[in-house]
Amino acid sequence: MKKILPWQKLDNAATIFPLMSGKHNQNNFRMQVTLSSPVDKAALEGAINNVLPRFEQYDVTLKGGFIWYRFERASSPVTVGDAEEWGMSPLPLFEKGGRTFRFNVQGCDIYADFFHAMGDGAGTGEFLKAVVFEYLKETGCPVEPEGRIITTSTPIDPGESEDAFHKYYKPLPLKDLEVKSMQGSKAFHIEGTRYEDHGTECVQYTLPSHEVVDLCHSLGCTVTEYLGAAFAMAVYDGMIRGKRKKTRAIQLFMPINLRRFFPSSTLKNFSLFSRVKIDTKTPPTMEGCIKIIHESLKRDTDKALLQKKICTTVRAEVLGVMQIIPRALKRLFLGFANLFFGKGKKTATFSNVGIVKLPESMRPYVTNIHYSLWPNSNSPYTAVVVSVWDSLNITFNKAIKENDIERALSARFAADKIKYAFSSRLWPGVKKKSAARG
């Protein structure tokens, strides 16, 4: 087994997240697993702590160094909290011993919150699958990995902890870097009445996967293209049509899993994004949005272009001056943070994670899965799609009270004769004082 180090560097993509994060503005995402029976909190704690040694790169806390942040080995076991108490409170990233993830439960639901510096959804998703598998096994469920779970006995692949951005980095002349295309331009910004105390409303749609796939086949598009276009049209119909005469273009950030193009088993971050720009000078159409998303994704998944973007992101980190600027000063004038992800450069993130592949033996015990991104001050609306079994789930996390976008999207599904189940829940953004005393 690989030697466990007392500390580790953050991967290339991760270096930016602590510098952009604060107490109430963190780059976090949530994975929700719904089981067929109420969750045993003690058994889940045991499963997490049994699995963590296999995923030792996640058994860490965040520590500020003089130049960069780093991860240090955590010294205490993981405890599981109550979702009702914690809501979507910030993670204790900058507290002594504070972990970069958190597990809470309520009823049949497991809520796992991750700081993006740990890894992307593909990597942390493997960790969560392993935890749920271990939990089911320890509670007496007859489950088998079936080649789809990293178990505690699965040999460690050294590639799991590699920084794939550095692995595929090739120095390029400055003139060949993709700074301008990654920088983008100002976009239409969703605005509304903010929830008090940084609260977040979680809106979830569940659609039959086969119905959505059949519709997409009839339209000649992919599920990502259809749902991305439906969301863009909902933003336009709910926030712009008949309300504003002149607006900037709707710009969606759509993540691209680089493992599809550059082979890697890394559990760290290894993704970029496509910037989908939909002009609003004239009213867009559903068909037009599908075409724009298709062309944008085709353009931005060209391997040569992706190679240049990898080189651009790594070049920003390895630039000589970045290796001597103190971390505290980086927070003040780290240009590439706002350059790529600054306020006004996107309308929302729209991510289709795809299908979560679980063993068939887990089907009786795992009924559904939802993924979501936390909203922040720059982007009060996020949308994530994930599928499991025959359920296609769309989760919006939003920091505003207005529901015009959801109403427009619901009307779209009704017009397209897609059945859906809808739910909404308001999560408090600040942990209750009574819970803090525990």
XYZ file of C-alpha atoms in Angstrom:
438
model
C 0.000 0.000 0.000
C 1.181 3.487 -0.791
C 2.791 5.346 2.112
C 0.393 7.784 3.758
C 1.889 11.265 3.740
C 1.275 13.771 6.565
C 0.398 16.439 3.985
C -0.328 16.793 0.286
C -0.513 19.513 -2.331
C -3.798 20.630 -3.760
C -4.283 19.719 -7.401
C -4.079 22.443 -10.038
C -7.802 23.141 -10.169
C -8.110 22.961 -6.380
C -5.572 25.711 -5.636
C -8.055 28.418 -6.559
C -10.994 27.243 -4.422
C -9.693 28.177 -0.932
C -8.626 31.581 -2.253
C -12.159 32.215 -3.528
C -13.897 30.874 -0.424
C -15.001 32.561 2.758
C -17.293 31.797 5.655
C -20.491 32.113 3.614
C -19.200 31.858 0.049
C -17.747 28.406 -0.518
C -17.313 26.228 -3.585
C -19.228 23.228 -2.266
C -21.466 20.593 -3.786
C -23.912 18.121 -2.298
C -24.720 14.486 -3.051
C -27.967 13.091 -1.653
C -28.583 9.353 -1.518
C -32.069 8.109 -0.647
C -32.299 4.613 0.831
C -35.313 2.339 1.119
C -35.188 2.421 4.934
C -34.200 4.998 7.585
C -30.464 5.582 7.925
C -28.706 4.232 11.017
C -26.413 7.117 11.964
C -23.973 5.005 13.995
C -23.668 2.438 11.201
C -23.029 5.189 8.671
C -20.286 6.673 10.864
C -18.677 3.261 11.042
C -18.887 2.821 7.265
C -17.285 6.214 6.578
C -14.408 5.594 8.971
C -13.901 2.079 7.597
C -13.705 3.368 4.023
C -11.571 6.477 4.599
C -8.212 4.613 4.878
C -8.829 3.363 1.319
C -9.452 6.970 0.197
C -6.698 8.475 2.336
C -6.400 11.551 0.116
C -9.856 12.596 1.379
C -8.988 12.034 5.064
C -7.680 15.580 5.373
C -8.142 19.083 6.706
C -7.262 22.338 4.935
C -4.169 24.165 6.156
C -2.893 27.554 5.047
C 0.763 27.652 4.054
C 2.831 30.749 3.353
C 2.482 30.442 -0.431
C -0.417 28.036 -1.033
C -2.993 26.090 0.929
C -2.291 22.398 1.491
C -4.059 19.348 2.882
C -2.944 17.790 6.177
C -3.893 14.429 7.604
C -7.010 14.615 9.797
C -6.547 13.443 13.372
C -10.098 12.604 14.457
C -12.797 10.222 13.200
C -15.730 11.438 11.137
C -19.030 12.029 12.915
C -22.435 12.165 11.229
C -24.834 15.027 11.958
C -28.535 15.727 11.595
C -29.557 17.408 8.342
C -32.306 19.411 10.037
C -29.767 21.066 12.338
C -27.046 21.720 9.790
C -29.057 22.604 6.683
C -26.538 23.981 4.209
C -24.298 25.659 6.775
C -20.769 26.443 5.587
C -18.175 23.730 6.028
C -15.624 24.413 8.803
C -12.827 24.751 6.247
C -10.780 27.344 8.079
C -11.306 26.016 11.591
C -8.654 23.923 13.304
C -9.294 20.295 12.466
C -12.240 21.194 10.215
C -12.821 18.630 7.503
C -13.456 19.324 3.832
C -16.597 17.199 3.743
C -19.599 16.532 5.966
C -22.229 13.789 6.243
C -25.715 14.460 7.625
C -28.785 12.252 7.684
C -32.535 12.665 7.915
C -34.955 9.804 7.604
C -33.962 7.706 4.600
C -31.638 10.404 3.179
C -27.854 10.706 3.365
C -26.539 14.202 2.600
C -22.828 14.402 1.741
C -21.341 17.891 1.300
C -17.912 18.289 -0.302
C -15.520 21.200 -0.733
C -14.568 21.306 -4.404
C -10.835 21.324 -3.599
C -11.189 17.643 -2.603
C -12.106 16.631 -6.116
C -14.844 16.877 -8.716
C -18.113 14.965 -8.781
C -16.551 11.991 -10.565
C -13.915 11.449 -7.869
C -15.959 12.162 -4.754
C -18.818 10.171 -6.274
C -16.638 7.046 -6.133
C -15.968 7.737 -2.451
C -19.673 8.149 -1.704
C -20.567 4.944 -3.583
C -17.979 3.097 -1.503
C -19.421 4.512 1.738
C -22.995 3.550 0.847
C -21.872 0.076 -0.247
C -19.988 -0.422 3.021
C -22.991 0.820 5.011
C -25.343 -1.610 3.284
C -22.926 -4.478 3.753
C -22.431 -3.718 7.455
C -26.196 -3.476 8.030
C -26.718 -6.948 6.637
C -27.754 -6.243 3.057
C -26.547 -8.881 0.557
C -24.701 -6.575 -1.833
C -21.785 -7.301 -4.164
C -19.463 -4.753 -5.839
C -19.969 -6.231 -9.338
C -16.971 -4.249 -10.602
C -18.691 -0.907 -9.934
C -17.496 -0.101 -6.405
C -14.057 0.692 -5.004
C -14.166 -1.423 -1.857
C -11.876 -1.443 1.170
C -10.083 -4.444 -0.364
C -9.659 -2.935 -3.843
C -5.922 -2.386 -4.503
C -4.960 1.275 -4.602
C -4.224 2.627 -8.067
C -1.463 5.277 -7.795
C -3.264 7.193 -10.528
C -6.144 7.910 -8.151
C -4.101 10.604 -6.418
C -2.371 12.066 -9.464
C -2.772 15.681 -10.539
C -3.956 14.924 -14.059
C -3.670 18.580 -15.078
C 0.079 18.436 -14.460
C 0.272 14.980 -16.028
C -1.007 16.355 -19.342
C 0.630 19.763 -19.110
C 2.785 20.760 -22.057
C 4.415 24.208 -22.055
C 3.082 26.465 -24.798
C 4.132 29.912 -26.002
C 2.084 32.690 -24.431
C 0.458 33.479 -27.788
C -1.030 29.942 -27.920
C -2.655 30.002 -24.479
C -6.476 30.045 -24.366
C -6.830 33.011 -22.006
C -9.343 34.999 -24.055
C -11.743 32.124 -24.756
C -11.698 31.048 -21.086
C -12.163 34.598 -19.857
C -15.492 35.111 -21.590
C -17.626 38.220 -21.436
C -20.264 39.678 -19.155
C -23.489 37.699 -18.994
C -27.085 38.119 -17.898
C -27.140 37.826 -14.119
C -30.087 36.234 -12.308
C -31.262 38.546 -9.558
C -33.970 38.358 -6.928
C -34.823 38.554 -3.249
C -32.186 36.754 -1.213
C -33.106 34.381 1.586
C -32.147 35.517 5.048
C -28.955 34.227 6.718
C -27.622 32.803 3.436
C -30.469 30.300 3.209
C -30.842 28.120 0.124
C -33.929 26.654 -1.519
C -33.461 23.210 -3.009
C -35.850 22.458 -5.875
C -35.901 18.925 -7.270
C -37.501 17.430 -10.362
C -37.630 13.690 -10.959
C -38.438 12.555 -14.509
C -38.677 9.054 -16.029
C -35.338 8.583 -17.800
C -36.832 6.540 -20.647
C -39.378 9.255 -21.457
C -36.672 11.925 -21.665
C -34.443 9.686 -23.812
C -37.330 8.894 -26.180
C -38.160 12.589 -26.538
C -34.523 13.452 -27.264
C -34.369 10.745 -29.929
C -37.428 12.239 -31.602
C -35.815 15.708 -31.495
C -32.443 14.452 -32.732
C -30.515 15.753 -29.730
C -28.836 14.504 -26.556
C -30.301 14.648 -23.053
C -27.749 17.319 -22.104
C -28.716 19.446 -25.101
C -32.443 19.154 -24.423
C -32.289 19.832 -20.679
C -29.710 22.611 -21.068
C -31.912 24.271 -23.676
C -35.009 23.827 -21.484
C -33.182 25.506 -18.599
C -31.911 28.373 -20.782
C -35.416 28.948 -22.123
C -36.799 28.865 -18.573
C -34.325 31.582 -17.588
C -35.403 33.665 -20.568
C -39.145 33.054 -20.146
C -39.058 33.491 -16.380
C -36.624 36.370 -15.975
C -36.397 38.286 -19.275
C -39.367 37.864 -21.645
C -41.739 40.813 -21.290
C -39.735 42.232 -18.373
C -36.516 43.589 -19.856
C -35.866 45.299 -23.170
C -32.101 44.930 -23.251
C -30.104 42.239 -21.518
C -26.757 40.566 -21.859
C -26.554 37.054 -23.285
C -27.483 34.063 -21.162
C -24.242 32.199 -20.510
C -24.253 28.703 -19.054
C -21.152 27.000 -17.687
C -21.359 23.314 -18.623
C -18.598 21.160 -17.056
C -16.570 18.761 -19.206
C -15.124 15.601 -17.623
C -11.605 15.485 -19.060
C -11.235 11.772 -18.268
C -13.245 11.126 -21.449
C -10.434 12.618 -23.538
C -7.292 12.208 -21.417
C -7.157 8.792 -19.710
C -6.839 9.099 -15.942
C -8.106 7.296 -12.848
C -7.617 10.383 -10.693
C -10.091 11.058 -7.897
C -8.984 14.678 -7.796
C -10.325 17.498 -9.956
C -10.024 16.914 -13.681
C -12.639 18.914 -15.517
C -13.002 22.102 -17.521
C -16.115 23.809 -18.844
C -17.902 24.848 -21.988
C -19.243 28.372 -22.075
C -22.620 28.292 -23.842
C -23.697 31.764 -24.979
C -27.318 32.372 -25.947
C -28.074 35.793 -27.410
C -31.167 37.564 -26.083
C -31.294 40.497 -28.522
C -34.030 38.557 -30.265
C -36.180 35.994 -28.414
C -34.433 32.596 -28.424
C -36.252 29.383 -29.303
C -35.978 25.874 -27.916
C -34.693 24.579 -31.248
C -32.156 27.394 -31.455
C -30.883 26.747 -27.930
C -30.455 23.028 -28.658
C -28.386 23.910 -31.719
C -26.232 26.424 -29.834
C -25.507 23.935 -27.039
C -24.664 21.222 -29.576
C -22.237 23.498 -31.415
C -20.698 24.840 -28.202
C -20.038 21.390 -26.757
C -18.662 20.146 -30.078
C -16.306 23.149 -30.192
C -15.202 22.900 -26.579
C -14.608 19.138 -26.550
C -12.086 19.271 -29.381
C -9.074 17.501 -27.878
C -6.530 19.978 -29.254
C -8.452 22.874 -27.711
C -8.793 21.039 -24.404
C -5.035 20.446 -24.415
C -4.456 24.187 -24.781
C -6.873 24.932 -21.947
C -5.100 22.446 -19.678
C -1.841 24.188 -20.441
C -3.410 27.579 -19.761
C -4.745 26.629 -16.325
C -1.472 24.992 -15.239
C 0.594 27.863 -16.598
C -1.252 30.238 -14.262
C -0.204 28.104 -11.276
C 3.424 27.418 -12.216
C 4.133 31.013 -13.251
C 7.273 31.974 -11.377
C 5.807 34.971 -9.599
C 2.932 32.838 -8.248
C 5.454 30.674 -6.412
C 6.741 33.560 -4.301
C 3.625 35.672 -3.666
C 2.361 35.031 -0.104
C -1.019 33.386 0.171
C -2.536 36.396 1.937
C -1.636 38.649 -0.993
C -3.008 36.175 -3.516
C -6.450 36.755 -2.035
C -6.154 40.453 -2.860
C -4.934 40.389 -6.431
C -5.035 36.859 -7.790
C -6.130 37.967 -11.240
C -6.955 34.626 -12.788
C -9.675 33.918 -10.210
C -11.967 36.710 -11.345
C -10.606 36.464 -14.853
C -12.185 33.052 -15.372
C -14.968 32.911 -12.797
C -15.672 36.500 -11.786
C -19.050 37.994 -11.092
C -21.008 38.688 -14.244
C -19.167 36.145 -16.420
C -21.902 33.500 -16.215
C -25.636 33.250 -15.733
C -25.580 29.839 -14.063
C -23.807 26.503 -13.984
C -25.663 23.657 -15.678
C -24.084 20.227 -15.191
C -25.239 16.826 -16.406
C -23.272 14.336 -14.322
C -24.712 11.440 -16.291
C -25.653 7.981 -15.002
C -24.485 6.788 -11.580
C -23.599 3.154 -12.175
C -24.409 1.047 -9.118
C -24.372 -2.733 -8.701
C -27.741 -4.369 -9.411
C -27.580 -5.858 -5.923
C -27.933 -2.321 -4.498
C -31.167 -1.598 -6.395
C -33.508 -2.757 -3.587
C -31.748 -0.495 -1.076
C -30.873 2.702 -3.011
C -34.000 4.340 -4.381
C -32.627 7.641 -5.709
C -29.646 9.981 -5.970
C -29.477 13.771 -6.385
C -26.418 15.960 -6.976
C -26.359 19.723 -6.516
C -24.017 22.706 -6.435
C -24.204 25.326 -3.731
C -25.091 28.816 -4.967
C -22.852 31.731 -4.035
C -22.725 35.505 -4.269
C -21.596 35.352 -7.905
C -24.152 32.805 -9.038
C -27.414 32.547 -7.064
C -28.747 29.703 -9.215
C -27.221 26.311 -10.014
C -28.591 23.272 -11.869
C -27.304 19.682 -11.785
C -28.700 16.599 -13.541
C -27.950 13.018 -12.491
C -29.578 9.695 -13.355
C -29.886 6.421 -11.472
C -32.030 3.398 -12.357
C -34.927 4.944 -14.376
C -34.950 8.272 -12.533
C -33.527 11.421 -14.078
C -33.136 14.049 -11.364
C -32.670 17.790 -11.789
C -31.723 19.784 -8.706
C -31.721 23.558 -8.515
C -30.071 25.197 -5.542
C -30.982 28.848 -5.426
C -30.379 31.745 -3.093
C -33.417 33.768 -4.228
C -37.122 33.471 -3.410
C -38.598 34.050 -6.876
C -39.819 30.887 -8.642
C -40.311 32.209 -12.197
C -37.664 29.883 -13.629
C -39.211 26.764 -12.100
C -42.674 27.718 -13.331
C -41.352 28.191 -16.854
C -39.500 24.863 -16.757
C -42.559 23.037 -15.446
C -44.585 24.500 -18.314
C -41.938 23.233 -20.755
C -42.117 19.681 -19.413
C -45.913 19.771 -19.510
C -45.887 20.995 -23.120
C -43.466 18.213 -24.046
C -45.670 15.665 -22.237
C -42.925 14.643 -19.815
C -44.234 13.455 -16.451
C -42.379 14.791 -13.435
C -42.439 14.835 -9.647
C -41.591 18.154 -7.998
C -40.414 19.007 -4.494
C -38.985 22.067 -2.796
C -37.272 22.621 0.531
C -35.697 25.613 2.224
C -32.413 24.908 3.969
C -31.132 27.355 6.600
C -27.736 28.723 5.696
C -26.421 29.210 9.223
C -26.230 26.371 11.732
C -28.713 26.768 14.547
C -27.254 28.051 17.826
C -28.730 25.125 19.737
C -26.773 22.737 17.504
C -23.599 24.797 17.838
C -23.611 24.244 21.613
C -23.331 20.483 21.038
